[in-house]
Amino acid sequence: MPIRILPPILANQIAAGEVVERPSSVVKELVENSLDAGADRVEIDIDKGGSKLIRIRDNGCGVAKDELVLALSRHATSKVATLDDLEGINSLGFRGEALASISSVARLTFTSRTAEQAEAWQAQAEGREMNVTIKPAAHPVGTTVEVVDLFFNTPARRKFMRSEKTEFAHIDELVRRIALSRFDATLILRHNGKVVRQYKGATTVPEQERRLAAVCGTPFMHHALAVESEHSDVRLWGWLATPEGARPQNDLQYTYVNGRMMRDKLINHAIRQAYDELLPADRFAAYVLYIELDPRQVDVNVHPAKHEVRFHQARLVHDFIFQALFTALRQGGQAPSPQSAP
Ligand code: ADP
Ligand code: MG
């Protein structure tokens, strides 16, 4: 075959392959967009495990009418303009690919209104050329994104979707993770029209503890030690269960770096080492831990789904986490008392 430039929809579908693995990946991208837009209330509606409908409604800043077309195009973002921005990134998004990718594998409508506009506008990406059409709509300030018939045009992906129950369980788990990343935001999750989770914005310490208990359960709270430590401008805080609170599964292991959820090998290794001989071989640690450091000290542009990071001073971060948790587990920490939310 001769070399050719891929048509836009195919290029976007290839990019979608990296980030849109299943319905919960769509929810992740869209809720992160809402939070980046300054929303403190996000409603998530799911039908049939997300295969039929994913609808995210937020009260964020919205997108202006004349930027709607751009928002849905590939490599278009309001979050970075220069390499310097990228290296000091504060937002969850920055690749400018999510909306273009999702709209290449589903029917996507994006309805939005900014505070400056008297009316809302709705954008839709259509056809092989992915031309975006817009029309007037009714919507308060903020955004609603609707994703219908996910993977309708990519049968291989569609085949990999599991049962409605399994896909919804992934979404539920994702929303739990997000709930712990932003205590101040109200999150509502509905499945097939029924409210499944309702996390009310938590600002006071008792409210935050209630959210922690709602996500992690009372057994975790009974065994949780609060930790807070700082070293060389790296801050670590959160909660971890004493060995008595260890679990038969690794289902309560939440780590965040600058508010971004992570599954990072280095962090996990430091935590495992801190527990070491305290944990029986068939038990798993339980923790909710936040690492905060200068964004310039960490590279988040390592993985398209951004699950991993690269710390510039990896050894230092690793040893600090290890040391702080090692000490807390052996000397006992305080009873739960949350610090300010990230
Ligand atoms: P990225 O988040 O990496 O910038 P996306 O494709 O997810 O890329 O979004 C493209 C752009 O669309 C964003 O940079 C932002 O300006 C705008 N956008 C997307 N979702 C929202 C939203 N819910 N509220 C306001 N603006 C949004
Ligand atoms: Mg995004």
Tab-separated table of C-alpha atoms and ligand atoms in Angstrom:
chain	number	residue	atom	x	y	z
A	1	MET	CA	0.000	0.000	0.000
A	2	PRO	CA	1.205	3.522	-0.703
A	3	ILE	CA	1.797	5.858	2.222
A	4	ARG	CA	-1.197	8.085	2.840
A	5	ILE	CA	-2.531	10.528	5.404
A	6	LEU	CA	-5.298	8.860	7.399
A	7	PRO	CA	-8.795	10.308	7.058
A	8	PRO	CA	-9.684	12.287	10.234
A	9	ILE	CA	-12.190	9.793	11.587
A	10	LEU	CA	-9.700	6.936	11.314
A	11	ALA	CA	-6.946	8.981	12.955
A	12	ASN	CA	-9.335	9.795	15.794
A	13	GLN	CA	-10.427	6.184	16.122
A	14	ILE	CA	-6.822	5.110	16.422
A	15	ALA	CA	-6.292	7.727	19.138
A	16	ALA	CA	-9.514	6.520	20.797
A	17	GLY	CA	-7.972	3.065	20.981
A	18	GLU	CA	-5.544	4.394	23.572
A	19	VAL	CA	-7.929	6.213	25.875
A	20	VAL	CA	-11.437	4.906	25.214
A	21	GLU	CA	-11.186	1.362	26.361
A	22	ARG	CA	-14.678	1.006	27.796
A	23	PRO	CA	-17.599	3.155	29.024
A	24	SER	CA	-15.815	4.072	32.270
A	25	SER	CA	-12.938	5.607	30.260
A	26	VAL	CA	-15.445	7.938	28.593
A	27	VAL	CA	-16.852	8.901	31.981
A	28	LYS	CA	-13.336	9.599	33.256
A	29	GLU	CA	-12.456	11.920	30.383
A	30	LEU	CA	-15.754	13.795	30.570
A	31	VAL	CA	-15.841	14.257	34.336
A	32	GLU	CA	-12.226	15.421	34.280
A	33	ASN	CA	-13.238	17.989	31.673
A	34	SER	CA	-16.045	19.156	33.964
A	35	LEU	CA	-13.699	19.520	36.919
A	36	ASP	CA	-11.127	21.319	34.753
A	37	ALA	CA	-13.946	23.695	33.777
A	38	GLY	CA	-14.340	24.644	37.439
A	39	ALA	CA	-17.567	22.713	38.030
A	40	ASP	CA	-18.441	21.848	41.616
A	41	ARG	CA	-21.485	19.823	40.636
A	42	VAL	CA	-21.383	16.975	38.147
A	43	GLU	CA	-24.290	14.693	37.321
A	44	ILE	CA	-23.540	11.403	35.621
A	45	ASP	CA	-26.353	9.513	33.918
A	46	ILE	CA	-25.714	6.043	32.599
A	47	ASP	CA	-28.034	3.752	30.660
A	48	LYS	CA	-27.284	0.081	30.131
A	49	GLY	CA	-23.809	0.177	31.618
A	50	GLY	CA	-22.896	3.107	29.373
A	51	SER	CA	-23.264	1.247	26.091
A	52	LYS	CA	-26.560	3.028	25.379
A	53	LEU	CA	-25.990	6.418	27.024
A	54	ILE	CA	-23.421	8.359	29.027
A	55	ARG	CA	-24.541	11.851	29.947
A	56	ILE	CA	-22.406	14.236	32.003
A	57	ARG	CA	-23.900	17.529	33.088
A	58	ASP	CA	-21.838	20.167	34.873
A	59	ASN	CA	-22.037	23.720	36.161
A	60	GLY	CA	-18.593	24.685	34.890
A	61	CYS	CA	-17.582	27.634	32.757
A	62	GLY	CA	-18.958	26.229	29.496
A	63	VAL	CA	-17.567	26.654	25.995
A	64	ALA	CA	-18.359	29.751	23.933
A	65	LYS	CA	-20.341	29.278	20.726
A	66	ASP	CA	-17.416	30.196	18.478
A	67	GLU	CA	-15.135	27.667	20.193
A	68	LEU	CA	-17.476	24.691	20.064
A	69	VAL	CA	-16.156	23.441	16.738
A	70	LEU	CA	-12.613	23.596	18.057
A	71	ALA	CA	-13.467	21.819	21.301
A	72	LEU	CA	-14.445	18.736	19.325
A	73	SER	CA	-11.387	18.792	17.061
A	74	ARG	CA	-8.280	16.785	17.637
A	75	HIS	CA	-5.301	18.491	19.268
A	76	ALA	CA	-7.442	21.412	20.369
A	77	THR	CA	-7.217	22.388	24.019
A	78	SER	CA	-7.594	25.468	26.181
A	79	LYS	CA	-5.277	23.999	28.813
A	80	VAL	CA	-1.800	24.302	27.329
A	81	ALA	CA	-0.331	26.654	24.771
A	82	THR	CA	3.401	26.127	25.218
A	83	LEU	CA	5.880	23.487	26.329
A	84	ASP	CA	6.319	25.513	29.483
A	85	ASP	CA	2.588	25.149	30.240
A	86	LEU	CA	2.819	21.412	29.673
A	87	GLU	CA	5.716	21.067	32.076
A	88	GLY	CA	3.883	22.878	34.842
A	89	ILE	CA	0.454	21.445	34.121
A	90	ASN	CA	-2.265	21.940	36.743
A	91	SER	CA	-5.293	20.679	34.852
A	92	LEU	CA	-6.335	17.038	34.528
A	93	GLY	CA	-6.520	17.253	30.728
A	94	PHE	CA	-3.986	18.620	28.259
A	95	ARG	CA	-3.887	16.300	25.245
A	96	GLY	CA	-6.862	17.858	23.466
A	97	GLU	CA	-7.916	14.467	22.195
A	98	ALA	CA	-10.722	13.147	24.362
A	99	LEU	CA	-13.712	14.779	22.681
A	100	ALA	CA	-12.407	14.089	19.171
A	101	SER	CA	-11.640	10.491	20.089
A	102	ILE	CA	-14.961	9.824	21.765
A	103	SER	CA	-16.935	11.415	18.939
A	104	SER	CA	-15.195	9.123	16.460
A	105	VAL	CA	-16.508	5.994	18.200
A	106	ALA	CA	-19.955	7.163	19.374
A	107	ARG	CA	-22.659	9.729	18.689
A	108	LEU	CA	-21.618	12.753	20.719
A	109	THR	CA	-23.472	15.982	21.386
A	110	PHE	CA	-21.931	18.798	23.363
A	111	THR	CA	-24.322	21.426	24.709
A	112	SER	CA	-22.878	24.407	26.471
A	113	ARG	CA	-23.470	27.916	27.650
A	114	THR	CA	-21.015	30.430	29.060
A	115	ALA	CA	-21.991	33.123	31.561
A	116	GLU	CA	-21.561	35.778	28.830
A	117	GLN	CA	-24.021	34.132	26.458
A	118	ALA	CA	-27.771	34.561	26.639
A	119	GLU	CA	-28.398	31.187	25.030
A	120	ALA	CA	-26.808	27.777	24.766
A	121	TRP	CA	-25.463	26.024	21.679
A	122	GLN	CA	-25.194	22.412	20.787
A	123	ALA	CA	-22.437	20.852	18.703
A	124	GLN	CA	-22.399	17.507	16.996
A	125	ALA	CA	-19.590	15.821	15.083
A	126	GLU	CA	-20.854	14.124	11.971
A	127	GLY	CA	-19.744	11.857	9.213
A	128	ARG	CA	-16.398	10.625	8.020
A	129	GLU	CA	-14.912	14.099	7.823
A	130	MET	CA	-16.086	14.752	11.365
A	131	ASN	CA	-17.550	18.099	10.416
A	132	VAL	CA	-19.045	19.782	13.453
A	133	THR	CA	-22.499	21.323	13.095
A	134	ILE	CA	-23.975	23.621	15.706
A	135	LYS	CA	-27.498	24.713	16.538
A	136	PRO	CA	-29.186	26.685	19.341
A	137	ALA	CA	-30.264	24.786	22.450
A	138	ALA	CA	-31.603	25.314	25.954
A	139	HIS	CA	-29.111	24.899	28.819
A	140	PRO	CA	-28.044	26.808	31.943
A	141	VAL	CA	-24.444	28.005	32.284
A	142	GLY	CA	-22.313	24.876	32.088
A	143	THR	CA	-22.089	21.877	29.818
A	144	THR	CA	-23.868	18.627	29.066
A	145	VAL	CA	-22.112	16.009	27.004
A	146	GLU	CA	-24.125	13.093	25.706
A	147	VAL	CA	-22.461	9.994	24.342
A	148	VAL	CA	-24.883	7.591	22.715
A	149	ASP	CA	-24.254	4.130	21.242
A	150	LEU	CA	-20.624	3.815	22.230
A	151	PHE	CA	-18.545	1.813	19.723
A	152	PHE	CA	-21.513	1.589	17.294
A	153	ASN	CA	-19.061	1.932	14.392
A	154	THR	CA	-16.170	-0.077	15.850
A	155	PRO	CA	-17.510	-3.632	16.185
A	156	ALA	CA	-14.202	-5.004	17.496
A	157	ARG	CA	-14.386	-2.671	20.489
A	158	ARG	CA	-18.063	-3.241	20.973
A	159	LYS	CA	-17.414	-6.960	21.243
A	160	PHE	CA	-15.062	-6.375	24.144
A	161	MET	CA	-17.677	-4.654	26.271
A	162	ARG	CA	-18.780	-6.819	29.166
A	163	SER	CA	-22.218	-7.131	30.710
A	164	GLU	CA	-24.164	-4.056	31.712
A	165	LYS	CA	-23.462	-4.928	35.345
A	166	THR	CA	-19.707	-5.240	34.878
A	167	GLU	CA	-19.395	-2.033	32.855
A	168	PHE	CA	-21.440	-0.150	35.418
A	169	ALA	CA	-19.276	-1.545	38.230
A	170	HIS	CA	-16.246	-0.011	36.475
A	171	ILE	CA	-18.035	3.326	36.267
A	172	ASP	CA	-19.081	3.143	39.916
A	173	GLU	CA	-15.491	2.431	40.949
A	174	LEU	CA	-14.246	5.338	38.851
A	175	VAL	CA	-16.747	7.695	40.477
A	176	ARG	CA	-15.547	6.549	43.909
A	177	ARG	CA	-12.010	7.429	42.909
A	178	ILE	CA	-13.090	10.830	41.677
A	179	ALA	CA	-15.148	11.411	44.835
A	180	LEU	CA	-11.945	11.014	46.852
A	181	SER	CA	-10.002	13.310	44.556
A	182	ARG	CA	-12.343	16.267	44.933
A	183	PHE	CA	-14.123	16.379	48.288
A	184	ASP	CA	-15.582	19.782	47.480
A	185	ALA	CA	-17.487	18.661	44.383
A	186	THR	CA	-21.003	17.238	44.436
A	187	LEU	CA	-21.205	14.091	42.325
A	188	ILE	CA	-24.399	12.303	41.432
A	189	LEU	CA	-24.401	8.964	39.654
A	190	ARG	CA	-27.558	7.457	38.159
A	191	HIS	CA	-27.980	4.141	36.392
A	192	ASN	CA	-31.050	3.502	34.253
A	193	GLY	CA	-32.751	6.498	35.833
A	194	LYS	CA	-32.069	5.521	39.465
A	195	VAL	CA	-29.714	7.425	41.778
A	196	VAL	CA	-26.928	5.010	42.743
A	197	ARG	CA	-24.454	7.407	44.429
A	198	GLN	CA	-24.815	10.864	45.746
A	199	TYR	CA	-21.695	12.505	47.119
A	200	LYS	CA	-22.548	15.933	48.460
A	201	GLY	CA	-19.812	18.552	48.330
A	202	ALA	CA	-17.799	18.154	51.557
A	203	THR	CA	-15.914	21.094	53.002
A	204	THR	CA	-15.885	20.568	56.775
A	205	VAL	CA	-13.871	17.816	58.445
A	206	PRO	CA	-16.928	15.756	59.523
A	207	GLU	CA	-18.365	16.019	56.001
A	208	GLN	CA	-15.101	14.829	54.518
A	209	GLU	CA	-14.952	11.931	56.954
A	210	ARG	CA	-18.479	11.010	55.997
A	211	ARG	CA	-17.493	10.901	52.336
A	212	LEU	CA	-14.428	8.850	53.137
A	213	ALA	CA	-16.620	6.397	55.053
A	214	ALA	CA	-19.201	6.339	52.245
A	215	VAL	CA	-16.522	5.387	49.718
A	216	CYS	CA	-14.289	3.152	51.826
A	217	GLY	CA	-16.766	1.660	54.306
A	218	THR	CA	-16.805	1.603	58.096
A	219	PRO	CA	-14.311	-1.264	58.526
A	220	PHE	CA	-11.699	0.907	56.804
A	221	MET	CA	-12.525	3.831	59.082
A	222	HIS	CA	-12.052	1.644	62.162
A	223	HIS	CA	-8.526	0.765	61.162
A	224	ALA	CA	-7.483	3.983	59.457
A	225	LEU	CA	-4.488	6.000	60.535
A	226	ALA	CA	-4.285	9.577	59.358
A	227	VAL	CA	-0.879	10.507	57.991
A	228	GLU	CA	0.572	13.833	57.099
A	229	SER	CA	4.200	14.450	56.314
A	230	GLU	CA	6.327	16.812	54.303
A	231	HIS	CA	9.871	16.613	53.018
A	232	SER	CA	11.752	18.621	50.373
A	233	ASP	CA	8.541	20.287	49.172
A	234	VAL	CA	6.784	16.961	48.728
A	235	ARG	CA	3.672	16.557	50.846
A	236	LEU	CA	2.019	13.266	51.681
A	237	TRP	CA	-1.308	13.027	53.475
A	238	GLY	CA	-4.287	10.742	53.734
A	239	TRP	CA	-5.256	7.558	55.500
A	240	LEU	CA	-3.982	4.029	55.601
A	241	ALA	CA	-5.332	0.969	57.347
A	242	THR	CA	-3.316	-0.714	60.062
A	243	PRO	CA	-2.450	-4.364	59.279
A	244	GLU	CA	-5.621	-5.393	61.166
A	245	GLY	CA	-7.564	-3.523	58.483
A	246	ALA	CA	-5.868	-5.398	55.642
A	247	ARG	CA	-8.218	-6.838	53.067
A	248	PRO	CA	-8.595	-10.065	51.101
A	249	GLN	CA	-8.512	-8.030	47.877
A	250	ASN	CA	-6.646	-4.993	46.625
A	251	ASP	CA	-9.907	-3.085	46.249
A	252	LEU	CA	-9.128	-0.139	48.531
A	253	GLN	CA	-5.912	1.278	47.216
A	254	TYR	CA	-6.266	4.861	46.133
A	255	THR	CA	-3.349	7.132	45.332
A	256	TYR	CA	-3.383	10.615	43.873
A	257	VAL	CA	-0.624	12.855	42.622
A	258	ASN	CA	-1.600	16.521	42.556
A	259	GLY	CA	-5.253	15.491	42.512
A	260	ARG	CA	-4.833	13.027	39.660
A	261	MET	CA	-5.656	9.378	40.300
A	262	MET	CA	-2.732	7.067	39.768
A	263	ARG	CA	-1.747	3.470	39.413
A	264	ASP	CA	1.928	4.131	39.688
A	265	LYS	CA	4.520	1.412	40.169
A	266	LEU	CA	6.936	3.537	42.167
A	267	ILE	CA	4.284	4.706	44.629
A	268	ASN	CA	2.829	1.226	45.007
A	269	HIS	CA	6.270	-0.194	45.613
A	270	ALA	CA	7.033	2.320	48.363
A	271	ILE	CA	3.710	1.539	50.071
A	272	ARG	CA	4.188	-2.220	49.826
A	273	GLN	CA	7.645	-1.919	51.291
A	274	ALA	CA	6.359	0.161	54.191
A	275	TYR	CA	3.890	-2.574	55.155
A	276	ASP	CA	6.323	-5.388	54.350
A	277	GLU	CA	6.314	-8.033	57.087
A	278	LEU	CA	3.287	-6.497	58.800
A	279	LEU	CA	1.026	-7.896	56.089
A	280	PRO	CA	0.259	-11.611	55.802
A	281	ALA	CA	0.991	-12.916	52.312
A	282	ASP	CA	-2.693	-13.297	51.408
A	283	ARG	CA	-3.774	-9.828	52.555
A	284	PHE	CA	-3.773	-6.444	50.859
A	285	ALA	CA	-3.135	-3.005	52.236
A	286	ALA	CA	-5.916	-0.411	52.166
A	287	TYR	CA	-5.156	3.277	51.764
A	288	VAL	CA	-6.186	6.649	50.409
A	289	LEU	CA	-3.059	8.717	49.906
A	290	TYR	CA	-2.384	12.089	48.364
A	291	ILE	CA	0.998	13.239	47.126
A	292	GLU	CA	1.406	16.887	46.355
A	293	LEU	CA	4.443	18.489	44.820
A	294	ASP	CA	5.456	21.175	42.375
A	295	PRO	CA	3.948	20.116	39.009
A	296	ARG	CA	7.342	20.859	37.479
A	297	GLN	CA	8.763	17.974	39.484
A	298	VAL	CA	6.563	15.409	37.794
A	299	ASP	CA	5.886	14.428	34.199
A	300	VAL	CA	2.258	13.405	33.638
A	301	ASN	CA	2.638	13.056	29.885
A	302	VAL	CA	3.821	9.460	30.062
A	303	HIS	CA	0.696	7.485	29.277
A	304	PRO	CA	-2.353	8.536	27.189
A	305	ALA	CA	-4.756	7.640	30.001
A	306	LYS	CA	-2.393	9.353	32.480
A	307	HIS	CA	-2.363	6.517	35.019
A	308	GLU	CA	1.365	6.816	35.477
A	309	VAL	CA	3.739	9.650	36.168
A	310	ARG	CA	7.454	10.138	36.162
A	311	PHE	CA	8.917	11.907	39.145
A	312	HIS	CA	12.046	13.871	38.365
A	313	GLN	CA	13.412	12.896	41.761
A	314	ALA	CA	12.016	9.384	41.811
A	315	ARG	CA	14.320	8.058	44.523
A	316	LEU	CA	13.577	10.932	46.854
A	317	VAL	CA	9.803	10.605	46.412
A	318	HIS	CA	9.926	6.838	46.836
A	319	ASP	CA	12.014	6.954	49.992
A	320	PHE	CA	9.951	9.740	51.498
A	321	ILE	CA	6.680	7.851	50.996
A	322	PHE	CA	8.255	4.684	52.343
A	323	GLN	CA	9.693	6.412	55.396
A	324	ALA	CA	6.523	8.316	56.289
A	325	LEU	CA	4.299	5.239	56.048
A	326	PHE	CA	6.818	2.896	57.670
A	327	THR	CA	6.920	5.181	60.702
A	328	ALA	CA	3.145	5.728	60.836
A	329	LEU	CA	2.445	1.994	60.712
A	330	ARG	CA	4.915	1.171	63.465
A	331	GLN	CA	4.347	4.098	65.783
A	332	GLY	CA	0.643	4.458	65.085
A	333	GLY	CA	-0.711	7.658	63.623
A	334	GLN	CA	-3.669	9.709	64.722
A	335	ALA	CA	-7.296	8.681	64.385
A	336	PRO	CA	-8.907	9.904	61.154
A	337	SER	CA	-8.919	13.642	60.878
A	338	PRO	CA	-8.805	14.807	57.292
A	339	GLN	CA	-6.671	17.660	56.173
A	340	SER	CA	-7.990	20.177	53.718
A	341	ALA	CA	-9.095	18.653	50.449
A	342	PRO	CA	-6.679	18.957	47.543
B	1	ADP	P1	-8.357	18.422	26.921
B	1	ADP	O1	-9.188	18.152	28.139
B	1	ADP	O2	-7.119	17.604	26.904
B	1	ADP	O3	-8.094	19.882	26.698
B	1	ADP	P2	-10.675	17.497	25.462
B	1	ADP	O4	-10.842	16.933	24.101
B	1	ADP	O5	-11.101	16.659	26.611
B	1	ADP	O6	-9.156	17.926	25.616
B	1	ADP	O7	-11.453	18.887	25.532
B	1	ADP	C1	-11.133	19.918	24.583
B	1	ADP	C2	-11.463	21.279	25.126
B	1	ADP	O8	-12.866	21.441	25.233
B	1	ADP	C3	-10.937	21.567	26.524
B	1	ADP	O9	-9.599	22.024	26.502
B	1	ADP	C4	-11.911	22.603	27.045
B	1	ADP	O10	-11.535	23.880	26.618
B	1	ADP	C5	-13.206	22.241	26.350
B	1	ADP	N1	-14.116	21.454	27.225
B	1	ADP	C6	-14.320	20.128	27.197
B	1	ADP	N2	-15.236	19.755	28.107
B	1	ADP	C7	-15.630	20.860	28.742
B	1	ADP	C8	-16.571	21.147	29.799
B	1	ADP	N3	-17.282	20.184	30.382
B	1	ADP	N4	-16.701	22.432	30.187
B	1	ADP	C9	-15.996	23.421	29.598
B	1	ADP	N5	-15.104	23.219	28.609
B	1	ADP	C10	-14.920	21.969	28.178
B	2	MG	MG	-10.159	16.368	28.520
